[in-house]
XYZ file of C-alpha atoms in Angstrom:
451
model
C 86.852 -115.988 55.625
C 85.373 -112.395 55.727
C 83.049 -111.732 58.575
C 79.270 -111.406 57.778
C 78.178 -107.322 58.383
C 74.405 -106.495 59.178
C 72.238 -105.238 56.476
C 68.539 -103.982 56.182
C 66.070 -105.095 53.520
C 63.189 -103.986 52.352
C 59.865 -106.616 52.766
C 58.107 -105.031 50.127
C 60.623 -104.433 47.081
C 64.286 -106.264 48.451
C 66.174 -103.166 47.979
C 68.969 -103.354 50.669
C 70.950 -100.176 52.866
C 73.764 -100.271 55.284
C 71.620 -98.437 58.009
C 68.209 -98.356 59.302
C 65.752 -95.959 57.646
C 62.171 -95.392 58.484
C 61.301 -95.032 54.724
C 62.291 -97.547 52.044
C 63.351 -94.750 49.266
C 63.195 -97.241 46.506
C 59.346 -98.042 47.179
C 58.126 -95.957 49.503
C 57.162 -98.007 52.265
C 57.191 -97.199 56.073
C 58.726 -99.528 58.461
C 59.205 -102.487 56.223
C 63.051 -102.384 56.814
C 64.079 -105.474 58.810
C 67.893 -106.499 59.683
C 70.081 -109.341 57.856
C 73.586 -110.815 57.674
C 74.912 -109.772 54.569
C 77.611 -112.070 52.842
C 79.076 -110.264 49.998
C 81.838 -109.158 51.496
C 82.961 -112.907 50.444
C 85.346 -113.229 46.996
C 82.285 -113.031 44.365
C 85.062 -113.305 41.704
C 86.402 -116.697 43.129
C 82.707 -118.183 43.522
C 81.892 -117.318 40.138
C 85.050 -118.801 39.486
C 84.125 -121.982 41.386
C 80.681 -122.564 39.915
C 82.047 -122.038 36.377
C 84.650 -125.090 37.162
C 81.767 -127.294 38.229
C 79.216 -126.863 35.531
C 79.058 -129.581 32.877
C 76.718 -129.528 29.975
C 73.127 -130.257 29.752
C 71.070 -133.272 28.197
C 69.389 -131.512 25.514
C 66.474 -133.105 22.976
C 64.796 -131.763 20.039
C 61.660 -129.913 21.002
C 59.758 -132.351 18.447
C 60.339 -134.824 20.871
C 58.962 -133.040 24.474
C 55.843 -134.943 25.712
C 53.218 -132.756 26.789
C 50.950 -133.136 29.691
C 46.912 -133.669 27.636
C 43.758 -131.669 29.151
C 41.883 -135.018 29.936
C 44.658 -135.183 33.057
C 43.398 -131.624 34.142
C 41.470 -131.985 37.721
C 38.625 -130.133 37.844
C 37.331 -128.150 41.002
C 33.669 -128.522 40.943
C 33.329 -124.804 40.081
C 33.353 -124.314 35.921
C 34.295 -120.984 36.029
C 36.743 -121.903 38.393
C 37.839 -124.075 35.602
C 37.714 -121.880 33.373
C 39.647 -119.095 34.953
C 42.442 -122.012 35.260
C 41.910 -122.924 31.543
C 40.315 -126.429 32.155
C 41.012 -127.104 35.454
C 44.332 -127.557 37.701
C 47.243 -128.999 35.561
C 49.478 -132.124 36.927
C 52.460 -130.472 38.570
C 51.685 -126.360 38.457
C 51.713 -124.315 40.915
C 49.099 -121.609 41.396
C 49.195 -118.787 44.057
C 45.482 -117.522 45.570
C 45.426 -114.111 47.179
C 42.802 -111.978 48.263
C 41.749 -110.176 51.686
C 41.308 -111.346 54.766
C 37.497 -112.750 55.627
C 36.854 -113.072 51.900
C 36.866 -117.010 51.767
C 39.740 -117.496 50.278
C 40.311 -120.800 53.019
C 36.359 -122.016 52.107
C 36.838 -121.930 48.508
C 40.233 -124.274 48.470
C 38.576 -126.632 51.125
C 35.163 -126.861 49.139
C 38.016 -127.690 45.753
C 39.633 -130.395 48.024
C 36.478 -132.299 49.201
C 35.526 -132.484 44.902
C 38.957 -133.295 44.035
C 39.462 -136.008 46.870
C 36.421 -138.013 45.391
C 39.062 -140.088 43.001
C 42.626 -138.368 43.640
C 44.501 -137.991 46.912
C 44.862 -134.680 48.563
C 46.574 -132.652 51.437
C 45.646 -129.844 53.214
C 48.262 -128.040 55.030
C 47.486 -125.428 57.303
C 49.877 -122.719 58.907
C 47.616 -120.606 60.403
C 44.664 -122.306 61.846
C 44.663 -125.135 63.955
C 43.232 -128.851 63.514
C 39.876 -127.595 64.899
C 39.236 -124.924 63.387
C 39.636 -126.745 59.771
C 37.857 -129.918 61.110
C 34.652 -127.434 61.977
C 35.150 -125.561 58.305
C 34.919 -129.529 56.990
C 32.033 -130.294 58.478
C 29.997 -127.089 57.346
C 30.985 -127.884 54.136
C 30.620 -131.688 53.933
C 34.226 -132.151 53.443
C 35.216 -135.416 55.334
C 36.923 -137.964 53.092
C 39.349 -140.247 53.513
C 40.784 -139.388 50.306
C 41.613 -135.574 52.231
C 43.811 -135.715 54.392
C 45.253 -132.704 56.924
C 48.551 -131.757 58.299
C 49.607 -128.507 60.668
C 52.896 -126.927 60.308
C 54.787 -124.080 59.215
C 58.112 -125.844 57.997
C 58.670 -125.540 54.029
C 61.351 -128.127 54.683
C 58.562 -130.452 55.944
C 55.822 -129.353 53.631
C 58.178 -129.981 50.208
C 59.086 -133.394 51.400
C 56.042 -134.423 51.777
C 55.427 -133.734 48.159
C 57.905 -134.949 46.996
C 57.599 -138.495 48.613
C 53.827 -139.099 49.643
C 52.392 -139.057 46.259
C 49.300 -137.089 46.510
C 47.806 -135.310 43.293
C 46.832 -132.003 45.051
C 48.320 -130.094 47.709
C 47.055 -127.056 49.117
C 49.653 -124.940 51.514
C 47.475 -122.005 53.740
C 49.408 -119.316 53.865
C 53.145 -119.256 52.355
C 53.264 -116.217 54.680
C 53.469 -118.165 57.378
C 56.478 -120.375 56.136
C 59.989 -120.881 57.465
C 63.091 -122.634 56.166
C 65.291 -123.809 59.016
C 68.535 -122.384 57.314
C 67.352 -118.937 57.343
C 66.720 -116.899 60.269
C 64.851 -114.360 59.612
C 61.201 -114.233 60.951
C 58.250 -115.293 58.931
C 56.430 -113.769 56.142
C 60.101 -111.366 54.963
C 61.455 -111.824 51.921
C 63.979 -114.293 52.270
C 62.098 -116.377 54.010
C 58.776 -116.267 51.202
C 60.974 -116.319 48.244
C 63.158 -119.547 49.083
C 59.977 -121.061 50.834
C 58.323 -120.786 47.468
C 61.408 -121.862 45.621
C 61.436 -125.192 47.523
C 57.762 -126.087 47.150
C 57.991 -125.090 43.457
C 60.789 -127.557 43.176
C 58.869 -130.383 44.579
C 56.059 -129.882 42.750
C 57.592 -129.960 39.405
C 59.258 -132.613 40.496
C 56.785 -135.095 41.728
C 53.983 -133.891 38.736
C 52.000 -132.689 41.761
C 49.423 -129.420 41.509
C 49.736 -127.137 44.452
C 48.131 -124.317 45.432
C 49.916 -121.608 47.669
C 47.744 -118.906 49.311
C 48.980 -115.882 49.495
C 48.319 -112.425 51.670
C 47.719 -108.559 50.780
C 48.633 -105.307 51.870
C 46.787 -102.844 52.564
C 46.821 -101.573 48.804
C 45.046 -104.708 47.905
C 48.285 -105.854 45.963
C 50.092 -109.498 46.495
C 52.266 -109.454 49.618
C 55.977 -109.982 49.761
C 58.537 -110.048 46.910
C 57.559 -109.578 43.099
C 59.552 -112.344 42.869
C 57.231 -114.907 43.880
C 54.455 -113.839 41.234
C 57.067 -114.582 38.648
C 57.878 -118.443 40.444
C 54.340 -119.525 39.853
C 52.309 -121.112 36.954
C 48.981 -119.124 38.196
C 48.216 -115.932 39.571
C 44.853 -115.637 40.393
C 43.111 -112.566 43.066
C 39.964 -113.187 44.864
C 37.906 -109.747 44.906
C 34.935 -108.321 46.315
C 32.960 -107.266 49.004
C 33.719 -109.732 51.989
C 30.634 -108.871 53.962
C 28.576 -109.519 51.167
C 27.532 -109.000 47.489
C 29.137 -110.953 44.500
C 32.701 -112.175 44.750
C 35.254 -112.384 41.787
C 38.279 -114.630 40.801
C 40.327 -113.268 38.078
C 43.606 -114.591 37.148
C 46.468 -112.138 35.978
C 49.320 -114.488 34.997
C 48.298 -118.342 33.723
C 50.599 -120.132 31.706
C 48.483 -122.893 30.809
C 45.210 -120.589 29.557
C 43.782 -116.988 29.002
C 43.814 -114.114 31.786
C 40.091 -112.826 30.347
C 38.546 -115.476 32.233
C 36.328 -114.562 35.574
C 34.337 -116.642 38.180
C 31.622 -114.921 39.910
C 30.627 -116.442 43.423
C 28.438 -115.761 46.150
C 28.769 -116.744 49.946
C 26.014 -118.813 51.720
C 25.529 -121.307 54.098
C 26.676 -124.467 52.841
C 29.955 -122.330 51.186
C 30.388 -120.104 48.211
C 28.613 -121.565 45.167
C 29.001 -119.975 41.482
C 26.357 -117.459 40.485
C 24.483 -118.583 37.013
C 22.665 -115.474 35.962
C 24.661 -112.530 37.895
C 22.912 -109.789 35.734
C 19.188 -110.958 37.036
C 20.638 -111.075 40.344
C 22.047 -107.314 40.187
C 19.237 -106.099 38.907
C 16.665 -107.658 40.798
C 15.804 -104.752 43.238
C 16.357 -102.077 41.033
C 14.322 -99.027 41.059
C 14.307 -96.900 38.135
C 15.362 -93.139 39.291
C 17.254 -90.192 38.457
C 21.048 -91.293 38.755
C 20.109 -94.925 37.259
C 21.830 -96.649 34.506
C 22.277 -99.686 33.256
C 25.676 -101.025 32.288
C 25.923 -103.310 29.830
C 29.983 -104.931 31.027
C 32.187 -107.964 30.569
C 33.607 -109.814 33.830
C 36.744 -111.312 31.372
C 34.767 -112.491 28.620
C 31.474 -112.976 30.366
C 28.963 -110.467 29.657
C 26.838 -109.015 32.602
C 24.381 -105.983 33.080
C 24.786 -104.200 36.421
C 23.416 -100.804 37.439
C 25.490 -97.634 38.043
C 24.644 -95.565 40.572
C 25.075 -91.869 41.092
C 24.019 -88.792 43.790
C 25.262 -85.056 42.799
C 24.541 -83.231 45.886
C 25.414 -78.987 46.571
C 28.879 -78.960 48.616
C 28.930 -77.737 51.705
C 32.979 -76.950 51.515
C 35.427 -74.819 49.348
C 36.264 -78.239 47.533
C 34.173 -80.180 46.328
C 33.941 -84.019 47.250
C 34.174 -87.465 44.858
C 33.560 -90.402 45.577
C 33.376 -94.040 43.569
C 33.196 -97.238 44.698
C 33.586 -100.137 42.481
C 34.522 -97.603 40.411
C 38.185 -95.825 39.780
C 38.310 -92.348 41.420
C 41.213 -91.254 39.279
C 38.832 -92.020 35.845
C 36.011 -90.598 37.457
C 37.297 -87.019 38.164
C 38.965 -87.206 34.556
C 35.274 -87.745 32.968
C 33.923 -85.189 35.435
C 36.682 -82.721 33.682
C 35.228 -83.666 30.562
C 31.889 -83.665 31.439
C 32.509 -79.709 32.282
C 34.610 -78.593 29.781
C 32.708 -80.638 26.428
C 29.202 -79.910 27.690
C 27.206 -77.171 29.693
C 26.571 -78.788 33.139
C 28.609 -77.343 35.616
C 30.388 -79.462 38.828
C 32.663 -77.571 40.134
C 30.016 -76.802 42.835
C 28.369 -80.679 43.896
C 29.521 -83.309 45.541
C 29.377 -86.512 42.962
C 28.885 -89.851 44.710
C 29.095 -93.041 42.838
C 28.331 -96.799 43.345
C 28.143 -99.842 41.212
C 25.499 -102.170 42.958
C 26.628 -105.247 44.073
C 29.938 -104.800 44.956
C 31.821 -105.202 41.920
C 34.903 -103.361 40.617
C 34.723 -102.698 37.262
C 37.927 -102.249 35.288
C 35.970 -101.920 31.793
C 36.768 -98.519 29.955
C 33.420 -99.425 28.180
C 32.020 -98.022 31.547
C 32.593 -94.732 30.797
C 29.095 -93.299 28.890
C 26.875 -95.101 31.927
C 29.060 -93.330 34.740
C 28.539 -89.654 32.051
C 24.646 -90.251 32.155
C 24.386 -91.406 35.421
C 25.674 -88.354 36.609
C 23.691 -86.076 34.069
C 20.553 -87.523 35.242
C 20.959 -87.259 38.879
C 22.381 -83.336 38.505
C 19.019 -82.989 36.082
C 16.897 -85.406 38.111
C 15.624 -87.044 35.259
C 15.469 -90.648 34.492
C 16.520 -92.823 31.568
C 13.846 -95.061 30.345
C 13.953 -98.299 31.780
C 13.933 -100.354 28.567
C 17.911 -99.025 27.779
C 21.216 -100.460 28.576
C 24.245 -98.386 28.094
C 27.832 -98.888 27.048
C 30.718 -97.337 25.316
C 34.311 -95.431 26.037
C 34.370 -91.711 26.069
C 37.257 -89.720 25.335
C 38.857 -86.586 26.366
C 37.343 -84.987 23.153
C 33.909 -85.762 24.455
C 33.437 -88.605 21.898
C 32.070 -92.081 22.154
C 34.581 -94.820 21.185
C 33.976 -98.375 20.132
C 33.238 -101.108 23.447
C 34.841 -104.295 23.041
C 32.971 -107.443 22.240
C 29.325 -105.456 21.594
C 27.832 -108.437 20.078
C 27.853 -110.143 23.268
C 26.599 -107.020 25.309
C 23.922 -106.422 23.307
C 22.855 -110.435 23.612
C 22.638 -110.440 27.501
C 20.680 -106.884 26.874
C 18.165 -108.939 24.976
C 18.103 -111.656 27.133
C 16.581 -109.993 30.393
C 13.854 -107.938 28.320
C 15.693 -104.274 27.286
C 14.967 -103.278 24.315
C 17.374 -100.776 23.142
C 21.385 -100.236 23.755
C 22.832 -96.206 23.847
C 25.917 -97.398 22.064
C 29.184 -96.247 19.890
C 28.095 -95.333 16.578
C 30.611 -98.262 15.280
C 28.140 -100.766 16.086
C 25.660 -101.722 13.717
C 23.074 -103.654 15.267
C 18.930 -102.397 15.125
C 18.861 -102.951 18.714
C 21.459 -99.797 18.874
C 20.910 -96.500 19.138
C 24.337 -94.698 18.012
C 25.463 -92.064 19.512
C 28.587 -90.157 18.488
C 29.364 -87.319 21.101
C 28.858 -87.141 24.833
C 26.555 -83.036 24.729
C 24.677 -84.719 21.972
C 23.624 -87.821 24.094
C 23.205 -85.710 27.247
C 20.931 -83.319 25.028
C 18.796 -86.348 23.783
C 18.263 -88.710 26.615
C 18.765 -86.375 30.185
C 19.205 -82.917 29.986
C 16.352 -80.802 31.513
């Protein structure tokens, strides 16, 4: 038998080198090479060989005949948009994978879903990184004691995927799969072996035993899902938890679901007894507005859920050679592309101010519709003059200057109506009385802001 050599592999992306590097070159991460035995010096040929020799055929039926699993057996969380976001609540035997920052409730939010859940079905929490205490105290904040829940420590997939297999329950939450081991591999928690067949495992007990599980996962720095890609593809549900963790509005969004639409978003906010789901967001947002140069008001869709938020913006002399920009909630790469059209399609002139931007209440808005509020936002604050208070705004601009269509207006314009505004600035494509159309970006800045 040919001796195993040492390898390095990359945590982040699994590409694999002979020596030690500083610098992944496939992805470009910094010290995220760790050591491994690598095996492949073994006869590939012969275990191909092997495995083709053993193979027999599969038990195949017509598709007519495949039972499939009804919506009534969906658990639901106690959270509708929650639900919704899943597409009717947690399905019999998926497997859905939770990440988000540290501090941002991610732990809360799964033990508030067990303490609903365990009210008729049997549940397991299994924590890797906290100890019995410290959930037991989370429990009682949250009214979560039932004998229906029940709680295990440990950091063993092995253990974990047994258990699910064998003890029956209908829910199974695992906190963090970070924190995993198998006992056959030896590399140290949270690398790519080690998350990858971790997941594999619990994935295969799950779909085995018809038992939902939900796998919590960490980030990077970036923001983006720790550990392999691999893992993303594994699971039935992707879903990230956003926001501001010291406050303002936080978001669920999923990004893969199998069993239901990835437009879908649940807004929450954190208080004392837990997060609970916010039922009019766009009152909220708006509640301690003041209308001033730099003020507009967005008319945007969190998935398919309309909501009006405010867009901030300060334009400010620079005190340096280059001058600063800044966004938050806000892409900075799109907003220095519709400063460079704001300069070259119209007369005002940035190349000389600092441009600050915020969208109140912490959200991050990844609607292109967003574009003609952040453009007048930043008119008016460089003029100092103020939009009138009765108008939303919406619509895409493009590199031409010109206002493009929004998607789903209808439902923009009906939350517009709904909290007392009385006219929408809005693409020229949609014909509604409560529009007023508007068809280039100078034209708009001429009408409504310029001095």
């Amino acid at each position: 038998m040919a001796k195993s050599h040492i390898q390095f592999s990359c945590q982040q992306c699994g590409a694999t080198y002979k020596n030690w590097t500083g610098r992944c070159n496939q992805c470009g991460a910094w010290n995220s090479l760790i050591q491994q035995f690598d095996d492949s010096s073994r006869d590939e040929k012969s275990a191909v060989g092997r495995s083709q020799m053993s193979g027999k055929p599969l038990d195949f039926v017509s598709i007519r005949d495949l039972e499939v699993s009804e919506d009534k057996n969906r658990l639901k969380t106690g959270f509708s948009d929650l639900d919704g976001v899943l597409g009717g609540g947690i399905l019999p035997g998926s497997v859905m994978l939770l990440a988000g920052q540290p501090g941002i409730g991610k732990s809360t939010l799964l033990m508030q879903v067990c303490a609903h859940i365990a009210d008729n079905c049997k549940v397991l929490y299994v924590s890797g990184e906290e100890s019995a205490g410290q959930v037991k105290l989370r429990a009682i904040r949250l009214g979560a004691e039932s004998d229906n829940l029940k709680f295990a420590s440990s950091t063993s997939a092995n253990d974990i995927a047994k258990t699910i297999e064998e003890e029956g329950f209908d829910l199974v939450v695992v906190d963090s799969i970070q924190t995993l081991t198998i006992a056959e591999i030896a590399s140290a928690p949270g690398g790519i072996s080690q998350v990858t067949n971790c997941g594999n495992l619990i994935i295969r007990a799950a779909k085995s035993s018809s038992t939902a599980v939900i796998i919590v996962g960490h980030v990077t720095k970036e923001g983006t899902l720790a550990g392999p890609k691999v893992l993303e593809h594994l699971v039935d549900v992707v879903m990230n938890f956003e926001g501001d963790r010291y406050g303002g509005f936080k978001i669920i969004r999923a990004v893969k679901n199998r069993f239901g639409s990835t437009s879908e978003a649940a807004i929450f906010e954190m208080n004392q007894q837990g997060l609970a789901e916010v039922e009019n967001p766009s009152a909220a947002l708006l509640a301690e507005r003041q209308n001033t140069d730099g003020s507009i008001i967005l008319a945007t869709l969190e998935g398919t859920r309309p909501i009006l938020v405010e867009i901030q913006a300060l334009v400010t002399p620079t005190n340096f050679g280059y001058p600063k920009r800044t966004a938050s909630g806000f892409d900075l790469n799109r907003l220095n592309l519709l400063i460079a059209v704001i300069e070259r399609r119209t007369k005002l002139k940035l190349n000389d101010k600092d441009v600050f931007v915020n969208v109140v209440g912490g959200l991050k808005l990844q609607d292109s519709a967003a574009d003609l509020a952040i453009c007048l936002a930043i008119a008016s604050a460089v003029a100092g003059r103020k939009l009138s208070e009765d108008f939303v705004v919406f619509g895409e601009v493009g590199l031409g200057g010109e206002i493009r269509s929004a998607f789903r207006p209808d439902q923009r314009i009906s939350e517009a109506k709904k909290l007392g505004f009385s006219h929408a600035i809005a693409p020229t494509t949609v014909k509604d009385k409560f529009v007023i159309p508007v068809k280039d970006l100078r034209t708009t800045l001429i009408e409504y802001v310029n001095e």
